[in-house]
Amino acid sequence: METTTLPELDAQYRQLREGAGYLLREERSWLAVVGADAAEYLQGQLTNDIEALGHGEGCYAALLDRKGHMQSDMRVLCLGEGEILIETEAATAAAVRSHLDTYRIGRAVELEDRSGSLATVSAIGPATARALGADPPPAEHRHRPASVGGVPCRLIGTAEGIDVLIDPDAAVALSTALEAGGATRVTPAAAEIVRVESGEPRFGAEMGTQTIPAEAGIVERAVSFSKGCYIGQETVARLHYKGRPNRHLRGLRLSATVEPGVTLTLGDREVGVVGTACLSPAFGPIALAIVRREAEPGAVVAVGDAGVTAEVVELPFAAA
């Protein structure tokens, strides 16, 4: 993106909450699944109902192993019959492609790495549509082609604004157009504060390859219980209908700032580790963590061994 002088973190946060901010998501990768069997194939691999998606629609989903553990989460976009885009964290892209490549034998499906030809720019805040000069998609994950400041792109609805999918070579032109529309470039740290406040887990931070969807609190968004079979379904369905997870995604109101990975202890028992931690201008030191179910909202846990404590709270964060 274009190099500009960035305002202080508090000012960036204010822009994201009251106006519009934008950043290039360099940590994301894109994979296209192309062919006559694309939707049917992914229906048996991912947790959500891919075959139900029409042109211009999308969803959030996860890829599991046979024991129900997450291998990646992802955004899935239907570009039309026989062409589906998958966006993942860059760190999980190779594993996702390897898995899909292994199971596609005998299917009319090809996999295309499009990370070099697609880039994601997130515009966040209540003024994003004005900054883009374009009507937003009608719902989260809905998407449509558009032009912003003369830059061909695809607009994707998000919970906090609009993601703009572009050719990487157009990043500077898009940056210029966004700033002309009143948006401010922000850092990933500012966007992470918004994510943490919203209680949205991220793979590689709160979620990992030993996490099941129910523990991360993503079942409602990522899992269909009316579709056919998919890898890991048995574990997910059994837990949903007959049990409850031993761990849950929670918020932490910290007594002081801490680093990710610090151990959480309730009494003499370890109940989890800190995922993402930040200093929120609205809530002070806060964090996300997947903790054992005995650490219920209202419980106070020890954070590390330096005297820091945290109150466990429901998500999203709300004013006290």
Coordinates of C-alpha atoms in Angstrom, one line a residue:
M1 CA 0.0 0.0 0.0
E2 CA 1.0 3.6 -0.3
T3 CA 3.3 4.8 2.4
T4 CA 1.7 7.5 4.6
T5 CA 2.3 8.9 8.0
L6 CA 0.1 6.8 10.4
P7 CA -1.8 8.5 13.3
E8 CA -1.4 7.1 16.8
L9 CA -3.1 3.9 17.6
D10 CA -5.9 5.6 19.6
A11 CA -6.7 7.8 16.6
Q12 CA -6.7 4.8 14.3
Y13 CA -9.1 3.0 16.6
R14 CA -11.3 6.0 16.7
Q15 CA -11.4 6.1 12.9
L16 CA -12.4 2.4 12.8
R17 CA -15.2 2.9 15.3
E18 CA -16.5 6.3 14.1
G19 CA -15.3 6.7 10.5
A20 CA -13.5 4.4 8.1
G21 CA -10.0 2.9 8.2
Y22 CA -8.3 0.4 5.8
L23 CA -5.4 -2.0 5.7
L24 CA -3.9 -4.6 3.4
R25 CA -4.4 -8.1 4.7
E26 CA -1.0 -9.5 3.9
E27 CA -1.7 -12.6 6.1
R28 CA -4.4 -14.0 3.8
S29 CA -4.2 -16.5 0.9
W30 CA -6.7 -17.3 -1.9
L31 CA -7.3 -20.7 -3.5
A32 CA -9.8 -21.3 -6.3
V33 CA -11.7 -24.6 -6.7
V34 CA -12.7 -24.9 -10.4
G35 CA -14.7 -27.5 -12.2
A36 CA -18.1 -29.0 -12.7
D37 CA -17.8 -30.9 -9.3
A38 CA -16.5 -27.9 -7.3
A39 CA -19.5 -27.3 -5.0
E40 CA -20.3 -31.0 -4.6
Y41 CA -16.7 -31.7 -3.8
L42 CA -16.4 -29.0 -1.1
Q43 CA -19.8 -30.0 0.3
G44 CA -18.1 -33.2 1.6
Q45 CA -15.0 -31.5 2.9
L46 CA -16.1 -28.3 4.7
T47 CA -18.5 -27.8 7.6
N48 CA -20.9 -25.4 6.0
D49 CA -23.5 -25.8 3.2
I50 CA -21.5 -25.0 0.1
E51 CA -24.0 -26.4 -2.4
A52 CA -26.6 -23.9 -1.1
L53 CA -24.5 -21.0 -2.3
G54 CA -25.6 -19.1 -5.3
H55 CA -23.7 -16.7 -7.5
G56 CA -22.6 -13.7 -5.4
E57 CA -23.1 -15.6 -2.1
G58 CA -20.6 -16.8 0.4
C59 CA -20.2 -18.3 3.9
Y60 CA -17.8 -19.0 6.7
A61 CA -16.6 -22.6 7.1
A62 CA -14.0 -24.8 8.6
L63 CA -11.9 -27.8 7.4
L64 CA -11.7 -30.5 10.0
D65 CA -9.7 -33.7 10.5
R66 CA -11.6 -37.0 11.1
K67 CA -11.6 -36.4 14.9
G68 CA -13.3 -33.0 14.4
H69 CA -10.3 -30.9 15.0
M70 CA -10.0 -27.7 13.0
Q71 CA -7.3 -27.6 10.3
S72 CA -8.3 -24.2 9.1
D73 CA -11.2 -21.8 9.0
M74 CA -12.0 -19.9 5.8
R75 CA -14.3 -17.6 3.8
V76 CA -15.9 -19.3 0.8
L77 CA -17.2 -17.3 -2.1
C78 CA -19.3 -18.6 -5.0
L79 CA -18.3 -16.8 -8.2
G80 CA -20.7 -18.9 -10.4
E81 CA -21.3 -22.5 -11.4
G82 CA -18.0 -24.3 -11.3
E83 CA -15.8 -21.6 -9.6
I84 CA -15.4 -21.1 -5.9
L85 CA -12.9 -19.0 -4.0
I86 CA -11.5 -19.9 -0.6
E87 CA -9.7 -17.4 1.6
T88 CA -7.6 -18.7 4.5
E89 CA -4.9 -17.5 6.8
A90 CA -1.6 -17.7 4.9
A91 CA -0.2 -20.0 7.6
T92 CA -2.9 -22.7 6.8
A93 CA -3.0 -22.3 3.0
A94 CA -0.5 -25.2 2.3
A95 CA -2.3 -27.6 4.6
V96 CA -5.7 -26.7 3.1
R97 CA -4.4 -27.2 -0.5
S98 CA -2.7 -30.5 0.4
H99 CA -5.9 -31.8 2.0
L100 CA -8.1 -30.8 -0.9
D101 CA -5.6 -32.1 -3.4
T102 CA -5.5 -35.5 -1.7
Y103 CA -9.3 -36.0 -1.7
R104 CA -10.1 -34.6 -5.2
I105 CA -9.0 -37.8 -7.0
G106 CA -11.7 -38.9 -9.4
R107 CA -13.5 -35.5 -9.3
A108 CA -13.8 -32.9 -12.1
V109 CA -12.0 -30.3 -9.9
E110 CA -8.8 -28.3 -10.3
L111 CA -7.1 -26.2 -7.6
E112 CA -5.6 -22.9 -8.4
D113 CA -3.4 -20.8 -6.1
R114 CA -4.5 -17.2 -6.7
S115 CA -2.6 -15.6 -3.8
G116 CA -0.3 -13.9 -6.3
S117 CA -3.1 -12.4 -8.3
L118 CA -5.6 -11.4 -5.5
A119 CA -5.1 -9.2 -2.5
T120 CA -7.6 -8.3 0.3
V121 CA -8.0 -4.8 1.6
S122 CA -10.3 -4.4 4.6
A123 CA -12.3 -1.2 5.0
I124 CA -13.6 -1.1 8.5
G125 CA -16.0 1.3 10.2
P126 CA -19.5 2.9 9.8
A127 CA -18.3 5.2 6.9
T128 CA -16.8 2.5 4.7
A129 CA -19.5 2.7 2.0
R130 CA -19.0 6.5 1.7
A131 CA -15.2 6.1 1.5
L132 CA -15.6 3.5 -1.2
G133 CA -18.2 5.5 -3.1
A134 CA -20.1 2.2 -3.6
D135 CA -23.2 0.5 -2.1
P136 CA -22.1 -2.3 0.3
P137 CA -23.1 -5.9 -0.3
P138 CA -26.5 -6.6 1.5
A139 CA -25.1 -9.1 4.0
E140 CA -21.9 -10.6 5.4
H141 CA -20.1 -12.8 2.8
R142 CA -22.2 -11.5 0.0
H143 CA -20.1 -10.1 -2.8
R144 CA -20.2 -8.4 -6.2
P145 CA -17.9 -6.9 -8.8
A146 CA -17.4 -3.1 -8.6
S147 CA -15.1 -0.2 -9.4
V148 CA -13.6 2.0 -6.7
G149 CA -11.7 5.1 -8.0
G150 CA -11.3 3.4 -11.3
V151 CA -9.9 0.2 -9.7
P152 CA -11.8 -3.0 -10.8
C153 CA -12.5 -5.0 -7.6
R154 CA -14.9 -7.3 -5.8
L155 CA -16.7 -6.0 -2.7
I156 CA -17.3 -8.5 0.1
G157 CA -19.6 -7.8 3.0
T158 CA -18.0 -8.2 6.5
A159 CA -19.3 -7.8 10.0
E160 CA -17.3 -4.6 10.5
G161 CA -17.4 -3.1 7.0
I162 CA -16.4 -4.2 3.5
D163 CA -13.4 -6.2 2.2
V164 CA -12.1 -5.2 -1.3
L165 CA -10.6 -7.9 -3.4
I166 CA -8.2 -6.5 -6.0
D167 CA -5.2 -7.2 -8.2
P168 CA -2.1 -6.6 -5.9
D169 CA -0.7 -4.1 -8.5
A170 CA -3.8 -1.9 -7.9
A171 CA -3.1 -1.5 -4.2
V172 CA -1.7 2.0 -4.4
A173 CA -4.5 3.3 -6.6
L174 CA -7.1 1.8 -4.2
S175 CA -5.3 3.4 -1.3
T176 CA -5.5 6.8 -3.0
A177 CA -9.2 6.4 -3.7
L178 CA -10.0 5.4 -0.2
E179 CA -8.1 8.3 1.3
A180 CA -9.8 10.7 -1.1
G181 CA -13.1 9.2 0.3
G182 CA -12.1 10.0 3.9
A183 CA -10.6 6.7 5.0
T184 CA -7.4 6.5 7.0
R185 CA -4.8 3.8 6.7
V186 CA -4.5 1.8 9.9
T187 CA -2.1 -0.8 11.3
P188 CA -3.0 -4.5 11.9
A189 CA -2.7 -3.7 15.6
A190 CA -5.7 -1.3 15.4
A191 CA -7.8 -3.8 13.5
E192 CA -6.9 -6.5 16.0
I193 CA -8.4 -4.4 18.8
V194 CA -11.7 -4.3 16.9
R195 CA -11.6 -8.1 16.4
V196 CA -10.9 -8.8 20.0
E197 CA -13.7 -6.4 21.2
S198 CA -16.1 -8.2 18.8
G199 CA -15.1 -11.6 20.2
E200 CA -14.1 -13.1 16.9
P201 CA -11.5 -15.9 17.2
R202 CA -8.6 -16.2 14.7
F203 CA -6.9 -19.4 13.6
G204 CA -3.3 -19.3 14.8
A205 CA -4.2 -17.2 17.8
E206 CA -7.2 -18.5 19.7
M207 CA -7.9 -21.5 17.4
G208 CA -5.5 -24.2 16.4
T209 CA -5.3 -27.8 15.1
Q210 CA -6.5 -29.1 18.5
T211 CA -9.6 -26.9 18.6
I212 CA -13.0 -28.1 17.7
P213 CA -15.6 -25.6 16.4
A214 CA -17.8 -25.7 19.5
E215 CA -14.9 -24.7 21.7
A216 CA -14.2 -21.7 19.5
G217 CA -17.8 -20.6 19.5
I218 CA -18.1 -20.7 15.7
V219 CA -20.7 -23.5 15.2
E220 CA -23.6 -21.1 14.5
R221 CA -21.6 -19.3 11.8
A222 CA -19.6 -22.1 10.3
V223 CA -21.5 -25.4 10.6
S224 CA -24.6 -26.7 8.8
F225 CA -26.5 -29.5 10.5
S226 CA -28.9 -30.1 7.6
K227 CA -26.4 -30.9 4.9
G228 CA -24.9 -34.3 4.0
C229 CA -21.7 -35.8 5.5
Y230 CA -18.4 -34.2 5.7
I231 CA -15.0 -35.0 7.3
G232 CA -15.2 -34.7 11.1
Q233 CA -19.0 -34.4 11.1
E234 CA -19.6 -37.2 13.7
T235 CA -17.7 -35.4 16.4
V236 CA -19.3 -32.1 15.7
A237 CA -22.8 -33.5 15.6
R238 CA -22.4 -35.7 18.7
L239 CA -21.2 -32.7 20.8
H240 CA -24.0 -30.5 19.5
Y241 CA -26.8 -32.8 20.2
K242 CA -25.6 -34.9 23.1
G243 CA -22.9 -33.0 25.0
R244 CA -21.2 -29.8 25.7
P245 CA -17.6 -28.8 25.1
N246 CA -15.0 -28.9 27.9
R247 CA -13.7 -25.5 26.7
H248 CA -15.2 -22.2 25.6
L249 CA -14.1 -19.0 23.9
R250 CA -14.2 -16.2 26.5
G251 CA -13.1 -12.7 27.0
L252 CA -10.7 -11.6 29.7
R253 CA -10.7 -8.2 31.4
L254 CA -7.1 -8.0 32.5
S255 CA -5.6 -6.1 35.4
A256 CA -2.6 -5.3 33.3
T257 CA -1.3 -5.9 29.7
V258 CA 0.1 -9.3 29.0
E259 CA 1.7 -11.3 26.1
P260 CA -0.1 -14.0 24.1
G261 CA 0.5 -17.6 25.4
V262 CA 0.6 -16.8 29.1
T263 CA -1.0 -19.5 31.3
L264 CA -4.4 -19.0 32.9
T265 CA -4.9 -20.6 36.3
L266 CA -8.1 -21.0 38.4
G267 CA -7.1 -22.1 41.9
D268 CA -4.4 -24.7 41.4
R269 CA -5.6 -25.8 37.9
E270 CA -4.5 -24.5 34.5
V271 CA -7.6 -23.6 32.5
G272 CA -6.1 -22.2 29.3
V273 CA -3.7 -19.7 27.8
V274 CA -4.1 -16.1 26.5
G275 CA -4.8 -15.9 22.8
T276 CA -4.8 -12.4 21.5
A277 CA -4.3 -9.6 24.0
C278 CA -4.5 -5.8 23.4
L279 CA -5.0 -2.5 25.1
S280 CA -8.4 -1.3 24.1
P281 CA -9.2 2.5 24.3
A282 CA -12.8 1.5 25.2
F283 CA -12.2 -1.4 27.7
G284 CA -8.6 -1.2 28.8
P285 CA -6.4 -4.4 28.8
I286 CA -8.4 -7.2 27.3
A287 CA -7.8 -10.6 25.6
L288 CA -9.5 -13.6 24.0
A289 CA -8.8 -17.2 25.2
I290 CA -10.3 -20.6 25.0
V291 CA -10.7 -21.7 28.6
R292 CA -12.0 -24.8 30.5
R293 CA -15.7 -24.6 31.3
E294 CA -15.1 -24.3 35.0
A295 CA -13.7 -20.8 34.4
E296 CA -17.2 -19.4 33.9
P297 CA -18.0 -15.8 33.3
G298 CA -17.5 -13.9 36.5
A299 CA -14.5 -16.1 37.6
V300 CA -11.2 -14.4 38.3
V301 CA -8.1 -16.3 37.0
A302 CA -4.4 -15.7 37.6
V303 CA -2.5 -14.7 34.4
G304 CA 1.1 -16.0 34.5
D305 CA 3.1 -15.6 37.6
A306 CA 3.6 -11.8 37.8
G307 CA 0.5 -11.0 39.8
V308 CA -1.8 -10.2 36.9
T309 CA -5.4 -11.3 37.2
A310 CA -8.4 -11.4 34.7
E311 CA -12.1 -11.5 35.0
V312 CA -13.7 -14.0 32.6
V313 CA -16.5 -12.4 30.6
E314 CA -19.0 -13.3 27.9
L315 CA -18.4 -12.1 24.4
P316 CA -18.5 -9.6 22.8
F317 CA -17.1 -7.2 25.3
A318 CA -19.6 -4.7 26.7
A319 CA -19.4 -1.6 28.8
A320 CA -19.3 -2.5 32.5

